[in-house]
Tab-separated table of C-alpha atoms and ligand atoms in Angstrom:
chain	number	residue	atom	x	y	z
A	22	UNK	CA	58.052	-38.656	-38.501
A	23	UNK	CA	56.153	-38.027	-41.170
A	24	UNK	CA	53.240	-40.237	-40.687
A	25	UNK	CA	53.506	-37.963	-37.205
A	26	UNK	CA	53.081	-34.466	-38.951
A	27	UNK	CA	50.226	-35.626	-41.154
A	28	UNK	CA	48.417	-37.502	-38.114
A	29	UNK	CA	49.090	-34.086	-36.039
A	30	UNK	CA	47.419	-32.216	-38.872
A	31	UNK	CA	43.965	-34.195	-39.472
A	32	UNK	CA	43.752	-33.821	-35.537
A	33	UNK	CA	44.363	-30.251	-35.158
A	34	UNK	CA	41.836	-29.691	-38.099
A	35	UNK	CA	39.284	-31.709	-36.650
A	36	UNK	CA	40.146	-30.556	-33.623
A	37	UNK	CA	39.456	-26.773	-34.248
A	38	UNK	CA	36.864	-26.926	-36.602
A	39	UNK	CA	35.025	-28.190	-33.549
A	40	UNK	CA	35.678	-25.833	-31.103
A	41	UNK	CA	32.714	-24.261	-29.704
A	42	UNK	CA	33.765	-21.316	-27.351
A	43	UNK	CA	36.317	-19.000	-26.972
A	44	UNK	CA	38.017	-21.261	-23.600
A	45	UNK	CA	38.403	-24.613	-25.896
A	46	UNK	CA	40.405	-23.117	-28.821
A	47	UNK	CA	42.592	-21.127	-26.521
A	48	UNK	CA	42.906	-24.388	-24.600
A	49	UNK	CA	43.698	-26.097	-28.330
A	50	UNK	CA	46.446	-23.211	-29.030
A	51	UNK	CA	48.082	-24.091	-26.093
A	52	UNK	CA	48.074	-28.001	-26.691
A	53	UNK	CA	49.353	-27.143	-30.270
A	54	UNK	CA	51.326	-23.842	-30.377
A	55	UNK	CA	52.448	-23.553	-26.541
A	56	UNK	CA	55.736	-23.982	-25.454
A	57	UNK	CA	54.968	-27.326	-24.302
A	58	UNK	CA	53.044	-27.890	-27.277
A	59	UNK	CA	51.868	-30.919	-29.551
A	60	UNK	CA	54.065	-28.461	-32.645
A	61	UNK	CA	57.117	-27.196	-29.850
A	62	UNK	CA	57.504	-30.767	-29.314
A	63	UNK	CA	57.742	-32.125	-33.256
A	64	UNK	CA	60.439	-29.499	-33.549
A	65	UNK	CA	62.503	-30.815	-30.822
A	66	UNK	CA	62.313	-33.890	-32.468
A	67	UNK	CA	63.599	-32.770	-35.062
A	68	UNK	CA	67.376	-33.261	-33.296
A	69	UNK	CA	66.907	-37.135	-34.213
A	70	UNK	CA	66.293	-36.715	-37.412
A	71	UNK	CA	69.954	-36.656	-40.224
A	72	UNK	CA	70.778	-34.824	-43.117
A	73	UNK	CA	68.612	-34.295	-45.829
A	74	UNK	CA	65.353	-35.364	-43.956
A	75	UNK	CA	66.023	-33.248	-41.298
A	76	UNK	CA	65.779	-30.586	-43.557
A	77	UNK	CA	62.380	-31.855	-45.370
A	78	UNK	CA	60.762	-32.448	-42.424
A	79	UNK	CA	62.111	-29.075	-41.066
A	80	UNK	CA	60.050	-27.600	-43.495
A	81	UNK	CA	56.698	-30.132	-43.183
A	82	UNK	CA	56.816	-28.543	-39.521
A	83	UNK	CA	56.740	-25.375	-40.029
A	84	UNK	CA	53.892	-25.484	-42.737
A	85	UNK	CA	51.941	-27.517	-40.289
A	86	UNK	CA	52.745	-24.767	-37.718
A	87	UNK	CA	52.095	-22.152	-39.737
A	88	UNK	CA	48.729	-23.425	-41.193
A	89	UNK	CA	47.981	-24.411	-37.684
A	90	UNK	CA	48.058	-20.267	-36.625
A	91	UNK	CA	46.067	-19.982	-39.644
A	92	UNK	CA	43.559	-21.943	-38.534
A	93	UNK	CA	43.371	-21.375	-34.604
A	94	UNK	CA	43.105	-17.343	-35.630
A	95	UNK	CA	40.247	-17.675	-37.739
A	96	UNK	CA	38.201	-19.974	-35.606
A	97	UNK	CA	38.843	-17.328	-32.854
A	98	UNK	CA	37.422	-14.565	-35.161
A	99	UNK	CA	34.539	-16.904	-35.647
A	100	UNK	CA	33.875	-17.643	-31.966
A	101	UNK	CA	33.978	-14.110	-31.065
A	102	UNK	CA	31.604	-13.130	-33.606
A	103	UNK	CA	29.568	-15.895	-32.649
A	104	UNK	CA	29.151	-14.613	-29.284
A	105	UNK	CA	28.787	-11.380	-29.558
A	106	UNK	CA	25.888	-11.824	-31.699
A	107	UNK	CA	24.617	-14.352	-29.195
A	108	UNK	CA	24.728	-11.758	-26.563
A	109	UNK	CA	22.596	-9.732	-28.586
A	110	UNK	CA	20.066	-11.517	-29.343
A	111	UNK	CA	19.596	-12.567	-25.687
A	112	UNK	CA	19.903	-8.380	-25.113
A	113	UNK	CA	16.719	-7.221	-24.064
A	114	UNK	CA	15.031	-4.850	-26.535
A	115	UNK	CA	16.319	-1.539	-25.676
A	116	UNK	CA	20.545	-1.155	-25.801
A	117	UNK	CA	22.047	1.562	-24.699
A	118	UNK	CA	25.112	0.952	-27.472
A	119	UNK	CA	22.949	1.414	-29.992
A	120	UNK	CA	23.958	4.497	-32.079
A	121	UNK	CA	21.293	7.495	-32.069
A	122	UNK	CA	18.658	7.093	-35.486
A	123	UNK	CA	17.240	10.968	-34.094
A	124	UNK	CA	15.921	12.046	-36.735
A	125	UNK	CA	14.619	15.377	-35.064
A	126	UNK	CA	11.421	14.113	-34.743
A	127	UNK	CA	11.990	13.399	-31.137
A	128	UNK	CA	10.214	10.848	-28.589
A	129	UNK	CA	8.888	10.636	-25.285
A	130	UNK	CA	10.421	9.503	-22.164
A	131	UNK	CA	9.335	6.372	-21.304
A	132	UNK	CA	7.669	7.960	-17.635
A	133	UNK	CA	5.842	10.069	-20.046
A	134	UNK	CA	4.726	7.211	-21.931
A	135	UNK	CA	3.603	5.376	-19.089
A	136	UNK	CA	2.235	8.355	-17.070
A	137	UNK	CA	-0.187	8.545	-20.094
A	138	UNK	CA	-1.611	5.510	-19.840
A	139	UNK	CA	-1.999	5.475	-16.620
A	140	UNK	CA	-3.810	8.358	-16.708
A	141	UNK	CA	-6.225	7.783	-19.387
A	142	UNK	CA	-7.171	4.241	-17.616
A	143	UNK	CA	-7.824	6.283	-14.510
A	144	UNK	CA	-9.817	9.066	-16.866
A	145	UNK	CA	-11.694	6.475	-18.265
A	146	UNK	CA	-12.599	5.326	-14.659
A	147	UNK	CA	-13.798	9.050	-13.642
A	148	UNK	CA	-10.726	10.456	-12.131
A	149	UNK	CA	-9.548	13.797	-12.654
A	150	UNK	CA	-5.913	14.522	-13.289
A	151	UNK	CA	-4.397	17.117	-11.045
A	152	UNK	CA	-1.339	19.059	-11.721
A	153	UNK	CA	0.474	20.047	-8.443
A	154	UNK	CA	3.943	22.249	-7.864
A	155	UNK	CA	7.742	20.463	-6.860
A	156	UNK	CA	8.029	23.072	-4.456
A	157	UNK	CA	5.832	22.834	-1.679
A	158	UNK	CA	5.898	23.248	2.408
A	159	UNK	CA	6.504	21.329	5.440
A	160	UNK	CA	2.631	21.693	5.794
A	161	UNK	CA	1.735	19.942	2.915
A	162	UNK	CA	4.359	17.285	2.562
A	163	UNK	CA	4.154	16.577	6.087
A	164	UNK	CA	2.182	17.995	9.207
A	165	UNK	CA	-0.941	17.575	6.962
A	166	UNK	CA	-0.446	14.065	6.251
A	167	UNK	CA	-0.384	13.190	9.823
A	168	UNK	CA	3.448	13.251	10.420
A	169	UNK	CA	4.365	15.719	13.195
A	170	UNK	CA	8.004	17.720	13.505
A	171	UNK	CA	10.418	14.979	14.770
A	172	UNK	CA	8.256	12.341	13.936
A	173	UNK	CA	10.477	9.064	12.971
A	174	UNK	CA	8.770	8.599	9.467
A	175	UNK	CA	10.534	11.957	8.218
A	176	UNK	CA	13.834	10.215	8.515
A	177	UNK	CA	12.938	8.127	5.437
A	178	UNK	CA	11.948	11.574	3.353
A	179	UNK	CA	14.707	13.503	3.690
A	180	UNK	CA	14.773	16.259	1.201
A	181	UNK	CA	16.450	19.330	0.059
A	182	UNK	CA	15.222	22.631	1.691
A	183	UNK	CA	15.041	26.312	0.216
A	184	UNK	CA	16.361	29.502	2.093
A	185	UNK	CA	12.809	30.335	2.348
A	186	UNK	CA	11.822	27.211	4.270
A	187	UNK	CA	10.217	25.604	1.422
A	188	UNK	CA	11.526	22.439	0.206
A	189	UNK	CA	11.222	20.045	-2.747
A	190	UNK	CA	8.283	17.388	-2.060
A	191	UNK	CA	9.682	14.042	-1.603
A	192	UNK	CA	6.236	12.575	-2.562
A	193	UNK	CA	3.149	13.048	-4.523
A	194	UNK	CA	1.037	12.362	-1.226
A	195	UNK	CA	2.066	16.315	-0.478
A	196	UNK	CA	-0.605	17.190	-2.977
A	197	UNK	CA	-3.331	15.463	-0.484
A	198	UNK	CA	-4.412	18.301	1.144
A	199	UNK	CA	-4.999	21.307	-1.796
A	200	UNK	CA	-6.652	18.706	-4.019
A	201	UNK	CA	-9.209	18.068	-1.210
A	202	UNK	CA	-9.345	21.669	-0.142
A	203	UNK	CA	-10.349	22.312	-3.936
A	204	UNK	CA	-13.174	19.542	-4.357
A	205	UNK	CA	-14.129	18.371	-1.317
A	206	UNK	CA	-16.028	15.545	-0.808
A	207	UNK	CA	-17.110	12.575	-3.359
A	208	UNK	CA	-13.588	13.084	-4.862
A	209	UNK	CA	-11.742	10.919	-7.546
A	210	UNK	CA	-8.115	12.597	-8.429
A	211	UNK	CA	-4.868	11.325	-9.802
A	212	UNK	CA	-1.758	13.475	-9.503
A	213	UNK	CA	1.475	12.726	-11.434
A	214	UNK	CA	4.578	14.522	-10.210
A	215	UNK	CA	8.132	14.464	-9.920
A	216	UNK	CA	9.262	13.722	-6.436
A	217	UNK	CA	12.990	14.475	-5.080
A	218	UNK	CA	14.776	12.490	-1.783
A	219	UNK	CA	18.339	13.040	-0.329
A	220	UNK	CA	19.399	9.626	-1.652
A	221	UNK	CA	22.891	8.158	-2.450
A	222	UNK	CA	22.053	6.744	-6.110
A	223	UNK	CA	22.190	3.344	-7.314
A	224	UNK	CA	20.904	1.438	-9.905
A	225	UNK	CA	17.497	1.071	-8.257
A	226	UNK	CA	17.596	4.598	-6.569
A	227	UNK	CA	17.893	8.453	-7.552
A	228	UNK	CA	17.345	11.157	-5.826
A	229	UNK	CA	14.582	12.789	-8.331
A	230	UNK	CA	12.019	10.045	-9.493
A	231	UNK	CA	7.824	9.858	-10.290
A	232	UNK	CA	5.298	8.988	-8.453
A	233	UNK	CA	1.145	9.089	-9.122
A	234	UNK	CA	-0.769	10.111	-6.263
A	235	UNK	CA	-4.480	8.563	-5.892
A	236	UNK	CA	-7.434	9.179	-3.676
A	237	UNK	CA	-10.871	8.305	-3.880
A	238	UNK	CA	-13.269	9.934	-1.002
A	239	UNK	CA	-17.177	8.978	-0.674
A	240	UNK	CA	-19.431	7.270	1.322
A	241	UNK	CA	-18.938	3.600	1.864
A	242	UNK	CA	-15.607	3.551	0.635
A	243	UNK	CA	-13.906	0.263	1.856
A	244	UNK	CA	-10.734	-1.540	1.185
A	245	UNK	CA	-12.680	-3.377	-1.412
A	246	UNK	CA	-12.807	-0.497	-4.141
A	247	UNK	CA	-9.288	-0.080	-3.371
A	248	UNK	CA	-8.237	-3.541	-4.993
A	249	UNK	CA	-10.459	-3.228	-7.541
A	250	UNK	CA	-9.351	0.200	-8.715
A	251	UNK	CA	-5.320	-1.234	-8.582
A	252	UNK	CA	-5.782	-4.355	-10.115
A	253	UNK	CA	-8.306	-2.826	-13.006
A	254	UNK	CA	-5.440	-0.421	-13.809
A	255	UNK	CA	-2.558	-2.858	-13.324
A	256	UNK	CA	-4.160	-5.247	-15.871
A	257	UNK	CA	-4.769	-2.905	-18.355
A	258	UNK	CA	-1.071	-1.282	-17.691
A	259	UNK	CA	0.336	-5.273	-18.351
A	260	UNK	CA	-2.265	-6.086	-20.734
A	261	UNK	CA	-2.649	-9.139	-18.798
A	262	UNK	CA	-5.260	-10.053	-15.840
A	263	UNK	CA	-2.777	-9.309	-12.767
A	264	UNK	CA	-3.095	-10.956	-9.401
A	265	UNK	CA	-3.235	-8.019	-6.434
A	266	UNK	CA	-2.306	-9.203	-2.649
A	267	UNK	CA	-2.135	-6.872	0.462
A	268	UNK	CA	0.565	-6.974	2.813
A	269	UNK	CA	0.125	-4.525	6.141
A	270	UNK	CA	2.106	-1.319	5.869
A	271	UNK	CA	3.098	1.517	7.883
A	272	UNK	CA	2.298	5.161	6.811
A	273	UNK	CA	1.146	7.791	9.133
A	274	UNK	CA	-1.714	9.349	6.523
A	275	UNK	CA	-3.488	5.789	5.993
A	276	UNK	CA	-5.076	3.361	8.635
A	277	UNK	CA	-4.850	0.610	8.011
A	278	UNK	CA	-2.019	0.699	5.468
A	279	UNK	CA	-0.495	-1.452	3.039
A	280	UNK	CA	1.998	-2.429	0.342
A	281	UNK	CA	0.121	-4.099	-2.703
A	282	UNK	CA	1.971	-6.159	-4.512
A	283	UNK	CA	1.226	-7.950	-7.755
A	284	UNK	CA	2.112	-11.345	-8.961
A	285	UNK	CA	5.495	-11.524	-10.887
A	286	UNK	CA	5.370	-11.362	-14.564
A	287	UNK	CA	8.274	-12.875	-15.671
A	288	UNK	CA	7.429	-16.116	-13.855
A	289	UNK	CA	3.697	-16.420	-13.514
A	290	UNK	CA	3.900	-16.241	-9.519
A	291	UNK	CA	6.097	-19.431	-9.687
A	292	UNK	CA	9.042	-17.798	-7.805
A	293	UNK	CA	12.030	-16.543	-10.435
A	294	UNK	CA	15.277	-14.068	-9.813
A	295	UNK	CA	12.908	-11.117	-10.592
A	296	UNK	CA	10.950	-11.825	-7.774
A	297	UNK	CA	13.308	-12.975	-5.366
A	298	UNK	CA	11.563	-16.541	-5.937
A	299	UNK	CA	8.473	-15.262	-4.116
A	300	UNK	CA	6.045	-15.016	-6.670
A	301	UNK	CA	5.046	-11.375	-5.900
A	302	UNK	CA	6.867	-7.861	-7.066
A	303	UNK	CA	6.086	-4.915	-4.102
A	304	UNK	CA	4.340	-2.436	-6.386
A	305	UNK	CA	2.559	-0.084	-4.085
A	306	UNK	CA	1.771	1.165	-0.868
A	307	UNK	CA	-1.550	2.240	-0.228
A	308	UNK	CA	-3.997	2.444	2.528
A	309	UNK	CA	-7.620	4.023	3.630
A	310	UNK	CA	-6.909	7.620	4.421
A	311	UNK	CA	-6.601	8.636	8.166
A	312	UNK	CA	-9.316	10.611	9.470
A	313	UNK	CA	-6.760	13.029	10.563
A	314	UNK	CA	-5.703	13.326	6.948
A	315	UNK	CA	-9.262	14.243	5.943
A	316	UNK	CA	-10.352	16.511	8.752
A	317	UNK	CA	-7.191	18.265	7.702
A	318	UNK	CA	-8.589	18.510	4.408
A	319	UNK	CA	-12.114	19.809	5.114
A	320	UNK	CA	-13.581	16.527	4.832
A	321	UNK	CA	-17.058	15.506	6.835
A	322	UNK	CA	-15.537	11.906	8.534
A	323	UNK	CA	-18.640	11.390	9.807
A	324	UNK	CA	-19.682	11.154	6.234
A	325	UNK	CA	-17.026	9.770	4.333
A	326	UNK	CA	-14.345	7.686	4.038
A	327	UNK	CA	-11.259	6.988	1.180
A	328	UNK	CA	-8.573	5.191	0.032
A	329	UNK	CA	-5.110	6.526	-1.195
A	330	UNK	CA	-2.275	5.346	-3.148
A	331	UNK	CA	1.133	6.402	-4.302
A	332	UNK	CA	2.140	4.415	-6.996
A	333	UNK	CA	5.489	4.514	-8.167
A	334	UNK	CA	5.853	5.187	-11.733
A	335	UNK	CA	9.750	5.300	-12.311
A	336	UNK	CA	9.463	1.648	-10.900
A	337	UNK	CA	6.456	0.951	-13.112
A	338	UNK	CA	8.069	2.179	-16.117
A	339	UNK	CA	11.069	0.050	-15.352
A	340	UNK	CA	8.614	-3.031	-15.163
A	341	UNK	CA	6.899	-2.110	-18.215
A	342	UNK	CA	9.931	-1.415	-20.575
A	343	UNK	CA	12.634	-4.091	-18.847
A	344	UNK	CA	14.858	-1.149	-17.764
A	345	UNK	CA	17.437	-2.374	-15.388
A	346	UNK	CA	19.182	1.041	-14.047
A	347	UNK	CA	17.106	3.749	-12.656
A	348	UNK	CA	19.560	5.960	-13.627
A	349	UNK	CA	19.252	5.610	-17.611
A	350	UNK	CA	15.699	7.251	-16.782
A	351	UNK	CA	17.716	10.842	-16.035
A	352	UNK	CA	20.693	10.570	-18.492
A	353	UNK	CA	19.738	12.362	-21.060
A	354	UNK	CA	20.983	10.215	-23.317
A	355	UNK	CA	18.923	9.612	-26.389
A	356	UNK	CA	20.437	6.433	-27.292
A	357	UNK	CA	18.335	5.142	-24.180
A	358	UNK	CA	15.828	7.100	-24.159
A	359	UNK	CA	14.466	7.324	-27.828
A	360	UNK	CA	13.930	3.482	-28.061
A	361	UNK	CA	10.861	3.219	-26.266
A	362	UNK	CA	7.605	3.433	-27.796
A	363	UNK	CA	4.219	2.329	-26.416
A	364	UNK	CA	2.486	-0.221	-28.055
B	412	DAH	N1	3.860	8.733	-0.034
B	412	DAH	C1	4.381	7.436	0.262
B	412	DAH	C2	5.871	7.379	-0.080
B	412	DAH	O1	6.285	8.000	-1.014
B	412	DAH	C3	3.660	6.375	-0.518
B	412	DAH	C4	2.228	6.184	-0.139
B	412	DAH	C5	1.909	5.241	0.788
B	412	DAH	C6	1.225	6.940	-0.710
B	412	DAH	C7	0.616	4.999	1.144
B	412	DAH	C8	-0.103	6.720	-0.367
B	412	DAH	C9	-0.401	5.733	0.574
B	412	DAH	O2	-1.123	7.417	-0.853
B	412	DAH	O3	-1.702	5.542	0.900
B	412	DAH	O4	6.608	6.694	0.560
């Protein structure tokens, strides 16, 4: 028996010392300590043994057993500290159990940091930036953009209305009209706003989010200008030379329409999770404005021609900063929200 205990002992040492996660040693208690156990069983042996030996080896058992619990615990303790610290390290580089360092300096929001840069690419490019209200009318969010009462497209922008009749604009596109009522034609704006949209939330919608608003009106616009414009800013946004591609796209302002998307990231355009293994992340919709949009307007269509887009910058501010949940963009909470700084 007592060659037993000591051959039991080198093996549970070894044993445990090269455990690796937290579902071998548990496994390894079990096969020592359980009540079917490697240990359990030893003791019932014990019964065979007489007298004085019985009593020695009584004792050899219950060090082992003892040392055994010594050991298992502590390589548990390990484990878990192992892994924890392996799950942050693969964390991404914002964590939202990080205690607040404010140190009443404050910091922006991570839109705001975005929305800045976006804009000053766009300055830089000759656009003006145009400040427009969260309150606006049916007119302008709607029958000026070329989408009549009852017409289906309203069912995807439905909003929250005042007593007044006003309502809260459910997209920056609502600013269209004023901005080209105040400059006419050649034109080059970009309008940041909040936008608001009778949404249940998730973690990839809420029902008050950003967009920036873009149009471009002169002669000989073309589709052309449009890429160019996107996939100049989207490069300098990534800091990396960005692949644009046009998909067709319904909205009744533009003709013809589109969703741009840009090539994924995180995998090159090779097809990951991120990108639903397609290569390409939707990014957004723009189109050439619809004449009816610009005679609405004041504009000459004879004369001119534009393009428009409404880029979405909660989204792009998730791309830009890894931020999984939409909703971490409207908590409040400064252990999110003071992390982000732009580089
Ligand atoms: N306003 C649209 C929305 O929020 C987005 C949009 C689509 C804006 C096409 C545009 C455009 O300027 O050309 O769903």
């Amino acid at each position: 028996m007592e060659n037993k205990i000591a051959l039991l002992k080198a093996k549970i040492e070894e044993s445990v010392a090269k455990a690796g996660d937290s579902e071998t040693i548990e496994g390894l208690r079990v096969a020592f300590l359980g009540k079917k156990g490697e240990i359990t069983e030893l003791l019932r042996d014990l019964k065979s043994v007489s007298g004085e030996q019985k009593k020695e080896m009584g004792m050899k058992i219950n060090l082992l057993k003892q040392n055994a619990e010594e050991k298992i615990k502590a390589r548990i303790e390990e484990i878990k500290n192992a892994e924890l610290q392996k799950k942050i390290d693969e964390a991404p580089a914002y964590d939202v159990t990080l205690p607040c360092d404010f140190k009443g300096e404050g910091s922006y929001h991570p839109i705001t940091l975005v929305e800045r840069e976006v804009e000053d690419i766009f300055r830089s490019m000759g656009f003006t930036v145009e400040d427009y209200p969260e309150v606006t009318d049916d007119y302008n969010c709607f029958e000026a953009l070329n989408i009549p009462k009852h017409h289906p497209a309203r069912d995807m922008q439905d909003t929250y209305y005042l007593d007044n009749g006003q309502l809260l604009k459910t997209h920056t596109s609502a600013a269209q009209n004023s901005i080209m009522r105040k400059y006419g034609a050649p034109l080059r704006a970009i309008f940041p706003s909040r936008c608001f949209r009778n949404e249940a939330t998730d973690a990839c919608h809420e029902n008050t989010f950003f967009q920036m608003e873009g149009m471009m009106i002169d002669t000989d616009i073309s589709i052309s200008n449009l890429i160019y414009f996107m996939k100049t800013m989207l490069s300098e946004v990534f800091k990396q030379d960005v692949s644009v591609r046009l998909r067709p796209g319904f909205f009744p302002f533009v003709e013809p329409g589109f969703e741009l998307d840009i090539s994924c990231l995180i995998c090159g355009g090779k097809g990951c999770p991120s990108c639903k293994n397609s290569g390409w992340l939707e990014l957004c919709p723009c189109g050439m404005i619809h004449p009816n949009v610009l005679k609405a307007g004041g504009i000459d269509t004879d004369k001119y021609t534009g393009f428009a887009f409404g880029l979405g910058l909660t989204r792009l501010a998730m791309m830009r900063y890894g931020i999984k949940d939409i909703r971490d963009l409207n908590s409040g909470n400064l252990k999110v929200l003071s992390q982000f700084v732009n580089e």
